[in-house]
Coordinates of N, CA and C in Angstrom, one line a residue:
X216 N -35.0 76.7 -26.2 CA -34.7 78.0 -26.7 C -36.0 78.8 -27.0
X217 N -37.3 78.5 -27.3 CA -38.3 78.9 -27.7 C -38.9 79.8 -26.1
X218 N -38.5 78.9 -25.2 CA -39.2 79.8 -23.7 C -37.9 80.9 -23.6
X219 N -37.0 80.3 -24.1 CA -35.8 81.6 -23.8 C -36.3 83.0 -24.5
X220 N -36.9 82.6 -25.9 CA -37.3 84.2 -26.6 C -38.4 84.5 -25.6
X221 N -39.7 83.5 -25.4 CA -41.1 84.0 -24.8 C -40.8 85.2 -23.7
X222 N -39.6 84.9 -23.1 CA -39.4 85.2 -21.9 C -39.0 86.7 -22.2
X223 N -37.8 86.3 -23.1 CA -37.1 87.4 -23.4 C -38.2 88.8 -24.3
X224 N -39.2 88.5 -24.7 CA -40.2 89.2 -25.4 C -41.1 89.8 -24.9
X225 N -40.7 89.4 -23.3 CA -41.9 90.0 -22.3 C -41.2 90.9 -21.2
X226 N -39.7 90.7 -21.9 CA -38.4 91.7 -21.4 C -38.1 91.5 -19.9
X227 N -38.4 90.1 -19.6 CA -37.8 89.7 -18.6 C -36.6 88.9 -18.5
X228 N -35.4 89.5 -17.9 CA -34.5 88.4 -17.8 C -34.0 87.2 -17.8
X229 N -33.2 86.5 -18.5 CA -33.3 85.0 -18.2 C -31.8 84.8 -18.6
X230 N -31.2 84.0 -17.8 CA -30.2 82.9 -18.2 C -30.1 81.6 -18.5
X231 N -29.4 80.9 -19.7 CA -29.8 79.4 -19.7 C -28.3 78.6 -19.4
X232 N -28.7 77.5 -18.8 CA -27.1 76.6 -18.5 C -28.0 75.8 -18.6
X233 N -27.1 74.7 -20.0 CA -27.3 73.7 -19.7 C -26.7 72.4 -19.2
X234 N -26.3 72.6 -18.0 CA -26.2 71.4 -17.1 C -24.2 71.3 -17.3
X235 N -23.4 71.4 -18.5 CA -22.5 71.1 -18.6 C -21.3 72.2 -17.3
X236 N -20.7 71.7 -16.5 CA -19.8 72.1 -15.3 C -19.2 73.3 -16.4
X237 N -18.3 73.2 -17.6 CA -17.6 74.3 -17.7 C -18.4 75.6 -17.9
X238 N -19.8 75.5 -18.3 CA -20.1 76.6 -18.3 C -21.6 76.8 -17.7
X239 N -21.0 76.4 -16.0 CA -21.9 77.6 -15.1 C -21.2 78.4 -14.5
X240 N -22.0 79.2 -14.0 CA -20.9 80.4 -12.9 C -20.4 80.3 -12.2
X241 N -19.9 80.9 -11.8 CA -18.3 80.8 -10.6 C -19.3 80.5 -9.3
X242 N -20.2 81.5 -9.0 CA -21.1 81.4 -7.6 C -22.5 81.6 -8.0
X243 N -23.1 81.4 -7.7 CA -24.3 80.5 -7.5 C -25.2 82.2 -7.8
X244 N -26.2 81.9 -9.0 CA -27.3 83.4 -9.0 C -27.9 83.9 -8.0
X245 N -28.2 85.2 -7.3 CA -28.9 85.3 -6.7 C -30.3 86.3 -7.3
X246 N -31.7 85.9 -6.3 CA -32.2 87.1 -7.0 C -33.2 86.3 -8.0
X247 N -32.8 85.1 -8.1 CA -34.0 84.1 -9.6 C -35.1 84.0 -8.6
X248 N -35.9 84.3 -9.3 CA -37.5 83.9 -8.8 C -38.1 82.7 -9.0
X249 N -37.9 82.5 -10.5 CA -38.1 81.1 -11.4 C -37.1 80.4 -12.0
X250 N -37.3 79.2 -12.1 CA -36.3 78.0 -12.5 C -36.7 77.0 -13.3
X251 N -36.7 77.5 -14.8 CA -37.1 76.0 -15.4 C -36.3 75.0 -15.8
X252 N -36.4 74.0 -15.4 CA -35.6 73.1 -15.2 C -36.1 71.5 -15.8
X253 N -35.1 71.1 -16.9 CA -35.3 69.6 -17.4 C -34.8 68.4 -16.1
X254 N -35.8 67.8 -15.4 CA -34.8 66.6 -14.6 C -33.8 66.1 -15.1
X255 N -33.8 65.6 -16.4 CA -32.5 65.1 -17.0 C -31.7 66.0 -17.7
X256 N -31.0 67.3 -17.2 CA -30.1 67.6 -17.7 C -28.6 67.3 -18.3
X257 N -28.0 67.6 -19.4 CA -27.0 67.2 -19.8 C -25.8 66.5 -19.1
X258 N -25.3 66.3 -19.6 CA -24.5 65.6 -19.1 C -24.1 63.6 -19.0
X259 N -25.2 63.1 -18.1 CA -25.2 61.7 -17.9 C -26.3 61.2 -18.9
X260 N -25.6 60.4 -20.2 CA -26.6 60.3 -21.2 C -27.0 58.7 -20.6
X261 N -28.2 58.2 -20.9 CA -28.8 57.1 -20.2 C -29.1 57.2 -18.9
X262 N -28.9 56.1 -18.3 CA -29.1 56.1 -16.9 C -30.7 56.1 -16.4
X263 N -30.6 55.7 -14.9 CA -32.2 55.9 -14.3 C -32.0 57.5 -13.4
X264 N -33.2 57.3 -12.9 CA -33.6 58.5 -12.5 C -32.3 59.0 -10.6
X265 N -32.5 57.9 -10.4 CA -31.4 57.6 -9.1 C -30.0 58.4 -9.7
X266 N -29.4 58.1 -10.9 CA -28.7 58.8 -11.5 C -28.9 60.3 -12.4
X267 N -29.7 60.7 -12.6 CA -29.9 61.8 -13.1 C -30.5 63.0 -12.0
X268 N -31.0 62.5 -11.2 CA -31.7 63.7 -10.2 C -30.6 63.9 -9.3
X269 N -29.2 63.4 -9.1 CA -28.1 64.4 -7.8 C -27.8 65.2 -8.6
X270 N -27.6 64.1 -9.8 CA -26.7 65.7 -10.9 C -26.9 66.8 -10.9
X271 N -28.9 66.7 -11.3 CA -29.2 67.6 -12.0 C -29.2 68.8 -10.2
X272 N -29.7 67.8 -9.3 CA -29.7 69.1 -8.2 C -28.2 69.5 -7.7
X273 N -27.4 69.1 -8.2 CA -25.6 69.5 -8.1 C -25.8 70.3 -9.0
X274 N -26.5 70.5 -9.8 CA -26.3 71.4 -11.3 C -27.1 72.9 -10.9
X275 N -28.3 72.3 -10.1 CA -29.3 73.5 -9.6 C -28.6 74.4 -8.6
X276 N -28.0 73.6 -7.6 CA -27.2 74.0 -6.7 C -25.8 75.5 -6.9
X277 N -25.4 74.5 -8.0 CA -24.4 76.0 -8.5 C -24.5 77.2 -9.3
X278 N -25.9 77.0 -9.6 CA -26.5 78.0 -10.9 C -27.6 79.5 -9.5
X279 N -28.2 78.9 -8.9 CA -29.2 79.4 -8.4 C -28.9 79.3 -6.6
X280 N -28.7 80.6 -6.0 CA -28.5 80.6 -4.8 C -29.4 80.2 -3.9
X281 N -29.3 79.2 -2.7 CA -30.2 78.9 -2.2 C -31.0 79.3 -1.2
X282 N -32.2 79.3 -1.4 CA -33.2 80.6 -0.5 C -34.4 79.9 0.0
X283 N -35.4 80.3 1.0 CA -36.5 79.9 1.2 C -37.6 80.4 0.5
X284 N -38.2 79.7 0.0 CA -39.0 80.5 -0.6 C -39.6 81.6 -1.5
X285 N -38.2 82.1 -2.0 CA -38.2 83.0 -3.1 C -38.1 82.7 -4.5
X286 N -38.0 81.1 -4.8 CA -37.6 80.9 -6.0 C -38.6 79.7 -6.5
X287 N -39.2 79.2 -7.3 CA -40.4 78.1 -7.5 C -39.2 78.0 -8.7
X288 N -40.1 76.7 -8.9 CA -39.6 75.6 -10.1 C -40.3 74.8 -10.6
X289 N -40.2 75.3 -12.5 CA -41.1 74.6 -13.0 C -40.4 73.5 -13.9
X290 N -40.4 72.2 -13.7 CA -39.6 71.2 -13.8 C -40.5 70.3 -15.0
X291 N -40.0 69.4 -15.7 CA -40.4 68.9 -16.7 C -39.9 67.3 -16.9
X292 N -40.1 66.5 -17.4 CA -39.5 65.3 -17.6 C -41.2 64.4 -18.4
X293 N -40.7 63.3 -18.7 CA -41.7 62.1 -19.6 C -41.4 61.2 -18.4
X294 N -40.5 61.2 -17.9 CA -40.2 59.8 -17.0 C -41.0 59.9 -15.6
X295 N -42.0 59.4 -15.3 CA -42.8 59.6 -14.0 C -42.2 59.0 -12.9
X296 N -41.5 57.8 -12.7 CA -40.2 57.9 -11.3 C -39.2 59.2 -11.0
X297 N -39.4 59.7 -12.1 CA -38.5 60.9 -11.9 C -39.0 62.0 -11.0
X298 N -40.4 62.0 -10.7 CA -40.8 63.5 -10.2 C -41.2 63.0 -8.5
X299 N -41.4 61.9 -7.7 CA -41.1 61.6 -6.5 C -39.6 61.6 -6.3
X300 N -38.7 61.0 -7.0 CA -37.1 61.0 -6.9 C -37.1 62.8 -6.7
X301 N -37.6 63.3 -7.4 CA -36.9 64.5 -7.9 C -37.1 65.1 -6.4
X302 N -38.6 65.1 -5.8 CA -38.7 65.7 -4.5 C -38.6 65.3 -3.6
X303 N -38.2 64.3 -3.2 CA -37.5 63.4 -2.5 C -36.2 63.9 -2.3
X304 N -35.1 63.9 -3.3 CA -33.8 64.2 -3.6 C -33.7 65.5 -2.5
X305 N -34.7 66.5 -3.8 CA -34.7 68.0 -3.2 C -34.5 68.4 -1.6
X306 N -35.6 67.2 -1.2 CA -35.7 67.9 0.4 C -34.0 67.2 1.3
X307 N -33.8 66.2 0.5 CA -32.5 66.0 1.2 C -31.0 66.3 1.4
X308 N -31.0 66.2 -0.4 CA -30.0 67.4 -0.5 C -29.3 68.8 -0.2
X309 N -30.9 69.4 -0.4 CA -30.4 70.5 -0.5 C -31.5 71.3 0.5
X310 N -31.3 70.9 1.6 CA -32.5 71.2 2.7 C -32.5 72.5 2.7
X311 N -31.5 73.4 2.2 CA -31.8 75.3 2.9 C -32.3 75.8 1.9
X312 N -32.6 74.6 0.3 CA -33.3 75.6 -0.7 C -34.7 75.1 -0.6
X313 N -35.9 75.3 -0.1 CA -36.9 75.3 -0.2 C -37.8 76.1 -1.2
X314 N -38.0 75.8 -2.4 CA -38.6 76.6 -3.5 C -40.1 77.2 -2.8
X315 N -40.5 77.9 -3.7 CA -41.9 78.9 -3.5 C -43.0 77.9 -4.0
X316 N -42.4 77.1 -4.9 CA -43.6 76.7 -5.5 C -43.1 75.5 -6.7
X317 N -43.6 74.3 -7.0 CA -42.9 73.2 -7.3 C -44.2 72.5 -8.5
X318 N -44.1 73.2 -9.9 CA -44.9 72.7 -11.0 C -44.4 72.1 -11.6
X319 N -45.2 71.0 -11.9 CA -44.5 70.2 -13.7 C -45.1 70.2 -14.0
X320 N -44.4 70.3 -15.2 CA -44.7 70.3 -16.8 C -44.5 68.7 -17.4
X321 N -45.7 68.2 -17.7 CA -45.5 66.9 -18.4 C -45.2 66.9 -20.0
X322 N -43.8 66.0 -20.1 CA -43.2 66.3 -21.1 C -43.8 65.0 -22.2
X323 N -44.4 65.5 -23.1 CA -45.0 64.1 -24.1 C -43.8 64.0 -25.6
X324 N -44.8 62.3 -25.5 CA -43.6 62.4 -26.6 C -44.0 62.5 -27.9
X325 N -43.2 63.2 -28.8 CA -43.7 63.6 -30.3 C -44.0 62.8 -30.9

């Protein structure tokens, strides 16, 4: 929520879903530039990374219309199998969304 104000204070639009099916949108956003995104989104609590990255790109999928190139993602997780899974996943899944640009954020622990 803290990037939600930053964002919002710089009077740039933002929407947040977190991960749970009843409440994302009917059809898919168009028009997002940026995407920040936790690899383990809600939903599947435990689990390995094999398990948490279709989800989360089934979750990316219905939130954010898929585009070449117009949308980068800045992605985050503690779990380091997660971020080859993660782009791995990406390119197979969902081969017609090709992001702009593909940053993490290393998530430490408190």
């Amino acid at each position: 929520m803290p990037l939600l104000e930053a964002i919002s204070r710089l009077g740039i639009g933002a929407a947040y879903f977190n991960g749970n099916e009843d409440q994302l949108p009917a059809v898919p956003l168009s028009g997002v530039r940026v995407v920040f995104l936790d690899l383990r989104v809600a939903g599947i609590p435990g689990g390995s990374a094999k398990q948490h990255i279709p989800y989360t790109l089934s979750v990316l999928e219905k939130v954010v219309e898929a585009s070449r190139g117009s949308t980068g993602i800045v992605y985050w997780t503690k779990h380091d199998e997660d971020v080859e899974d993660f782009q791995d996943q990406l390119l197979k899944d969902l081969p017609e969304f090709r992001p702009a640009f593909l940053l993490r954020i290393e998530e430490k622990l408190k």
